[in-house]
mmCIF file of C-alpha atoms in Angstrom:
data_model
loop_
_atom_site.group_PDB
_atom_site.id
_atom_site.type_symbol
_atom_site.label_atom_id
_atom_site.label_comp_id
_atom_site.label_asym_id
_atom_site.label_seq_id
_atom_site.Cartn_x
_atom_site.Cartn_y
_atom_site.Cartn_z
ATOM 1 C CA MET A 1 0.202 0.109 0.019
ATOM 2 C CA MET A 2 2.551 2.482 0.882
ATOM 3 C CA ALA A 3 4.800 1.555 -2.148
ATOM 4 C CA GLN A 4 1.547 2.580 -3.939
ATOM 5 C CA GLU A 5 1.552 5.803 -2.462
ATOM 6 C CA ASP A 6 4.967 6.325 -3.092
ATOM 7 C CA GLU A 7 4.553 5.647 -6.829
ATOM 8 C CA ASP A 8 1.490 7.478 -7.232
ATOM 9 C CA ARG A 9 3.491 10.423 -5.312
ATOM 10 C CA ARG A 10 6.208 9.940 -7.937
ATOM 11 C CA ALA A 11 3.514 9.714 -11.151
ATOM 12 C CA TRP A 12 2.024 13.208 -9.976
ATOM 13 C CA PHE A 13 5.725 14.859 -9.531
ATOM 14 C CA ARG A 14 6.341 13.643 -12.998
ATOM 15 C CA ARG A 15 3.159 14.780 -14.591
ATOM 16 C CA GLU A 16 2.623 18.297 -12.392
ATOM 17 C CA ILE A 17 5.773 19.302 -11.449
ATOM 18 C CA LEU A 18 8.943 18.261 -13.530
ATOM 19 C CA PRO A 19 7.360 19.771 -16.587
ATOM 20 C CA LEU A 20 8.051 23.531 -14.782
ATOM 21 C CA GLU A 21 11.506 23.365 -14.638
ATOM 22 C CA ALA A 22 12.432 25.317 -17.462
ATOM 23 C CA ASP A 23 10.213 28.093 -15.444
ATOM 24 C CA LEU A 24 11.405 27.568 -12.456
ATOM 25 C CA LEU A 25 14.996 27.690 -13.308
ATOM 26 C CA ALA A 26 14.250 31.144 -14.785
ATOM 27 C CA TYR A 27 12.336 32.261 -11.876
ATOM 28 C CA ALA A 28 15.366 31.216 -9.724
ATOM 29 C CA ARG A 29 17.483 33.127 -11.812
ATOM 30 C CA ARG A 30 16.130 36.356 -10.750
ATOM 31 C CA PHE A 31 16.919 35.205 -6.568
ATOM 32 C CA CYS A 32 20.333 34.784 -7.786
ATOM 33 C CA ARG A 33 21.537 37.555 -9.531
ATOM 34 C CA ASP A 34 24.026 38.172 -6.860
ATOM 35 C CA GLY A 35 26.336 35.212 -7.424
ATOM 36 C CA GLN A 36 25.999 34.010 -4.000
ATOM 37 C CA THR A 37 23.305 31.450 -4.829
ATOM 38 C CA ASP A 38 23.183 28.752 -7.730
ATOM 39 C CA PRO A 39 19.761 28.824 -9.863
ATOM 40 C CA GLU A 40 19.802 25.072 -10.418
ATOM 41 C CA ASP A 41 20.405 24.290 -6.896
ATOM 42 C CA LEU A 42 17.155 26.055 -5.414
ATOM 43 C CA VAL A 43 15.125 24.090 -8.421
ATOM 44 C CA HIS A 44 16.766 21.018 -7.435
ATOM 45 C CA GLU A 45 15.904 21.731 -3.372
ATOM 46 C CA ALA A 46 12.499 22.755 -4.555
ATOM 47 C CA PHE A 47 12.066 19.306 -6.358
ATOM 48 C CA ALA A 48 13.098 17.457 -3.416
ATOM 49 C CA ARG A 49 10.606 19.131 -1.083
ATOM 50 C CA ALA A 50 7.817 18.763 -3.527
ATOM 51 C CA ILE A 51 8.438 14.949 -4.290
ATOM 52 C CA ALA A 52 8.575 14.602 -0.665
ATOM 53 C CA CYS A 53 5.339 16.287 0.476
ATOM 54 C CA LYS A 54 2.921 14.259 2.163
ATOM 55 C CA THR A 55 -0.366 16.131 1.414
ATOM 56 C CA TRP A 56 0.124 16.002 -2.470
ATOM 57 C CA ARG A 57 -3.239 14.778 -3.549
ATOM 58 C CA GLU A 58 -4.753 17.959 -1.871
ATOM 59 C CA ILE A 59 -2.262 20.579 -4.017
ATOM 60 C CA GLY A 60 -4.820 22.315 -6.657
ATOM 61 C CA ASN A 61 -2.515 24.200 -8.199
ATOM 62 C CA PRO A 62 0.381 22.403 -8.252
ATOM 63 C CA GLY A 63 2.395 25.406 -10.336
ATOM 64 C CA ALA A 64 1.838 27.792 -7.525
ATOM 65 C CA PHE A 65 3.003 25.427 -5.279
ATOM 66 C CA ALA A 66 6.345 24.637 -6.667
ATOM 67 C CA THR A 67 6.798 28.551 -6.928
ATOM 68 C CA ARG A 68 6.001 28.939 -3.362
ATOM 69 C CA ILE A 69 8.511 26.136 -2.592
ATOM 70 C CA LEU A 70 11.104 27.431 -4.636
ATOM 71 C CA ARG A 71 10.607 30.893 -3.323
ATOM 72 C CA ASN A 72 10.957 29.525 0.333
ATOM 73 C CA CYS A 73 13.909 27.992 -0.597
ATOM 74 C CA ALA A 74 15.585 30.891 -1.694
ATOM 75 C CA LEU A 75 14.471 33.261 1.151
ATOM 76 C CA ASP A 76 15.869 29.903 3.085
ATOM 77 C CA ALA A 77 19.392 30.911 1.200
ATOM 78 C CA LEU A 78 18.879 34.517 2.313
ATOM 79 C CA ARG A 79 18.340 33.958 5.919
ATOM 80 C CA ARG A 80 21.340 31.395 6.108
ATOM 81 C CA ARG A 81 23.976 34.045 4.706
ATOM 82 C CA LYS A 82 26.100 35.520 7.898
ATOM 83 C CA VAL A 83 25.372 39.399 6.518
ATOM 84 C CA LEU A 84 22.203 40.348 5.200
ATOM 85 C CA THR A 85 22.115 43.644 3.381
ATOM 86 C CA ILE A 86 19.163 45.769 2.755
ATOM 87 C CA THR A 87 19.418 45.742 -0.936
ATOM 88 C CA ALA A 88 19.180 42.294 -0.688
ATOM 89 C CA VAL A 89 16.021 41.887 1.266
ATOM 90 C CA ALA A 90 14.589 45.016 -1.204
ATOM 91 C CA ASP A 91 15.595 42.826 -4.031
ATOM 92 C CA PHE A 92 13.871 39.915 -2.635
ATOM 93 C CA ASP A 93 10.588 41.856 -1.965
ATOM 94 C CA ARG A 94 10.226 42.651 -5.259
ATOM 95 C CA ILE A 95 10.373 39.581 -6.960
ATOM 96 C CA GLU A 96 6.970 38.632 -7.734
ATOM 97 C CA PRO A 97 5.611 34.915 -7.725
ATOM 98 C CA LEU A 98 5.013 33.144 -11.044
ATOM 99 C CA ASP A 99 1.462 32.386 -9.849
ATOM 100 C CA GLU A 100 -0.272 35.134 -7.445
ATOM 101 C CA ALA A 101 -3.244 32.979 -6.372
ATOM 102 C CA PRO A 102 -2.072 31.794 -2.844
ATOM 103 C CA SER A 103 -3.302 28.094 -1.473
ATOM 104 C CA ALA A 104 -4.459 27.928 2.225
ATOM 105 C CA GLN A 105 -1.678 26.017 3.447
ATOM 106 C CA ALA A 106 0.029 29.257 1.859
ATOM 107 C CA VAL A 107 -2.186 31.491 3.505
ATOM 108 C CA ILE A 108 -1.597 29.711 6.834
ATOM 109 C CA GLU A 109 2.315 29.694 6.657
ATOM 110 C CA SER A 110 2.251 33.256 5.614
ATOM 111 C CA ARG A 111 0.298 34.008 8.830
ATOM 112 C CA GLU A 112 2.482 32.114 11.067
ATOM 113 C CA GLU A 113 5.619 33.542 9.592
ATOM 114 C CA LEU A 114 4.374 37.475 9.939
ATOM 115 C CA ARG A 115 3.280 36.364 13.307
ATOM 116 C CA LEU A 116 6.768 35.171 14.252
ATOM 117 C CA LEU A 117 8.046 38.727 12.621
ATOM 118 C CA ALA A 118 5.538 40.728 14.517
ATOM 119 C CA ASP A 119 7.250 39.289 17.612
ATOM 120 C CA ALA A 120 10.610 39.643 16.365
ATOM 121 C CA ILE A 121 10.023 43.204 15.733
ATOM 122 C CA ALA A 122 8.598 43.682 19.271
ATOM 123 C CA GLU A 123 11.752 42.672 21.016
ATOM 124 C CA LEU A 124 13.871 45.088 19.135
ATOM 125 C CA PRO A 125 15.111 48.211 21.274
ATOM 126 C CA THR A 126 12.398 51.113 20.919
ATOM 127 C CA GLN A 127 14.755 52.972 18.667
ATOM 128 C CA CYS A 128 15.737 50.012 16.564
ATOM 129 C CA ARG A 129 11.796 48.972 16.104
ATOM 130 C CA ARG A 130 10.784 52.577 15.325
ATOM 131 C CA VAL A 131 13.225 53.074 12.477
ATOM 132 C CA PHE A 132 12.522 48.938 11.387
ATOM 133 C CA THR A 133 8.966 49.890 11.469
ATOM 134 C CA LEU A 134 8.648 53.389 9.662
ATOM 135 C CA ARG A 135 10.743 51.447 6.826
ATOM 136 C CA LYS A 136 9.274 48.343 6.607
ATOM 137 C CA VAL A 137 5.623 48.740 7.131
ATOM 138 C CA TYR A 138 5.152 52.806 5.885
ATOM 139 C CA SER A 139 7.967 52.497 3.446
ATOM 140 C CA LEU A 140 9.428 55.779 4.511
ATOM 141 C CA SER A 141 12.670 56.137 3.017
ATOM 142 C CA PRO A 142 16.152 56.363 5.204
ATOM 143 C CA ASP A 143 15.864 60.315 4.455
ATOM 144 C CA GLU A 144 12.162 60.433 5.391
ATOM 145 C CA ILE A 145 13.065 58.327 8.756
ATOM 146 C CA ALA A 146 16.012 60.487 9.474
ATOM 147 C CA VAL A 147 14.076 64.044 9.510
ATOM 148 C CA ARG A 148 10.924 62.498 11.222
ATOM 149 C CA LEU A 149 13.165 60.787 14.391
ATOM 150 C CA GLY A 150 15.988 63.467 14.186
ATOM 151 C CA LEU A 151 18.594 61.288 13.350
ATOM 152 C CA SER A 152 21.354 61.000 11.152
ATOM 153 C CA VAL A 153 20.778 58.741 7.520
ATOM 154 C CA SER A 154 23.850 56.924 8.603
ATOM 155 C CA THR A 155 22.214 55.852 11.986
ATOM 156 C CA VAL A 156 18.712 55.079 10.284
ATOM 157 C CA GLU A 157 20.795 52.808 8.285
ATOM 158 C CA LYS A 158 22.433 51.034 11.118
ATOM 159 C CA HIS A 159 19.314 50.463 12.800
ATOM 160 C CA LEU A 160 17.650 48.956 9.669
ATOM 161 C CA VAL A 161 20.603 46.555 9.565
ATOM 162 C CA LYS A 162 20.348 45.584 13.087
ATOM 163 C CA GLY A 163 16.561 45.157 12.959
ATOM 164 C CA LEU A 164 16.915 43.047 9.549
ATOM 165 C CA ARG A 165 20.015 40.858 11.593
ATOM 166 C CA TYR A 166 17.990 40.717 14.239
ATOM 167 C CA CYS A 167 14.702 39.409 12.841
ATOM 168 C CA SER A 168 16.076 37.294 10.385
ATOM 169 C CA ASP A 169 18.100 35.301 13.304
ATOM 170 C CA LYS A 170 15.164 34.940 15.476
ATOM 171 C CA LEU A 171 12.858 33.571 12.534
ATOM 172 C CA GLY A 172 15.458 31.402 11.266
ATOM 173 C CA ARG A 173 15.342 29.704 14.941
ATOM 174 C CA ARG A 174 11.963 29.962 15.378
ATOM 175 C CA ILE A 175 11.016 27.775 12.392
ATOM 176 C CA GLY A 176 13.078 25.296 13.521
ATOM 177 C CA ARG A 177 16.203 25.919 11.327
ATOM 178 C CA LYS A 178 19.936 26.322 13.245
ATOM 179 C CA SER A 179 20.739 29.970 12.859
ATOM 180 C CA LYS A 180 23.359 30.731 10.895
ATOM 181 C CA VAL A 181 24.133 34.090 11.759
ATOM 182 C CA ASP A 182 27.927 34.918 12.693
ATOM 183 C CA GLU A 183 27.606 35.630 16.526
ATOM 184 C CA GLY A 184 30.740 37.929 16.892
ATOM 185 C CA ARG A 185 28.745 39.885 13.931
ATOM 186 C CA SER A 186 25.180 39.489 15.312
ATOM 187 C CA TRP A 187 23.230 42.436 16.467
ATOM 188 C CA SER A 188 22.273 40.477 19.860
ATOM 189 C CA ALA A 189 25.634 39.506 20.408
ATOM 190 C CA ARG A 190 27.245 43.195 19.898
ATOM 191 C CA ARG A 191 23.991 44.551 22.274
ATOM 192 C CA ASP A 192 25.111 42.006 24.797
ATOM 193 C CA HIS A 193 28.614 42.728 24.545
ATOM 194 C CA ASP A 194 27.903 46.866 24.735
ATOM 195 C CA ALA A 195 25.748 46.382 27.815
ATOM 196 C CA LYS A 196 28.636 44.947 29.753
ATOM 197 C CA ARG A 197 30.857 47.880 28.596
#
């Protein structure tokens, strides 16, 4: 019975997901412009996750499913980097999925990630949280934030980097992945170090 289920899942994968390889590869290239991630590796990782999916029978839109997995793989690769740049995150945010229609599972996953992100933002120091919220929620430019909060643009950018690193580190740990942020460079480690000085 289990062997038949596995065979059915593999047949579904060959029929529904494998033909999307060219489109997924083109989509993956959009996440790999910095040269730090190989688009073929992203597609292979997405395929591995797709073929392992136990709820494959419930997937109504295989194209959206595969695209979402690929996007998640790219996001995981971004989180694994030791230093996240504002530009890398901004580029990632601008890349639209191939299929905009989210599944029920995608909605649940997105809500959970949003809740985890909100928790991480709430833990930031007050000034860092203000800067991060004005940039990421209200889309103000660093110049506008500097004027509004009476800070220099360079201080605003430092707060943004700290906020991004902290939230990325926190999200990576919360969703069960071992954090790859270098503790010597992470904001939380520096905060603890600075508190002792």
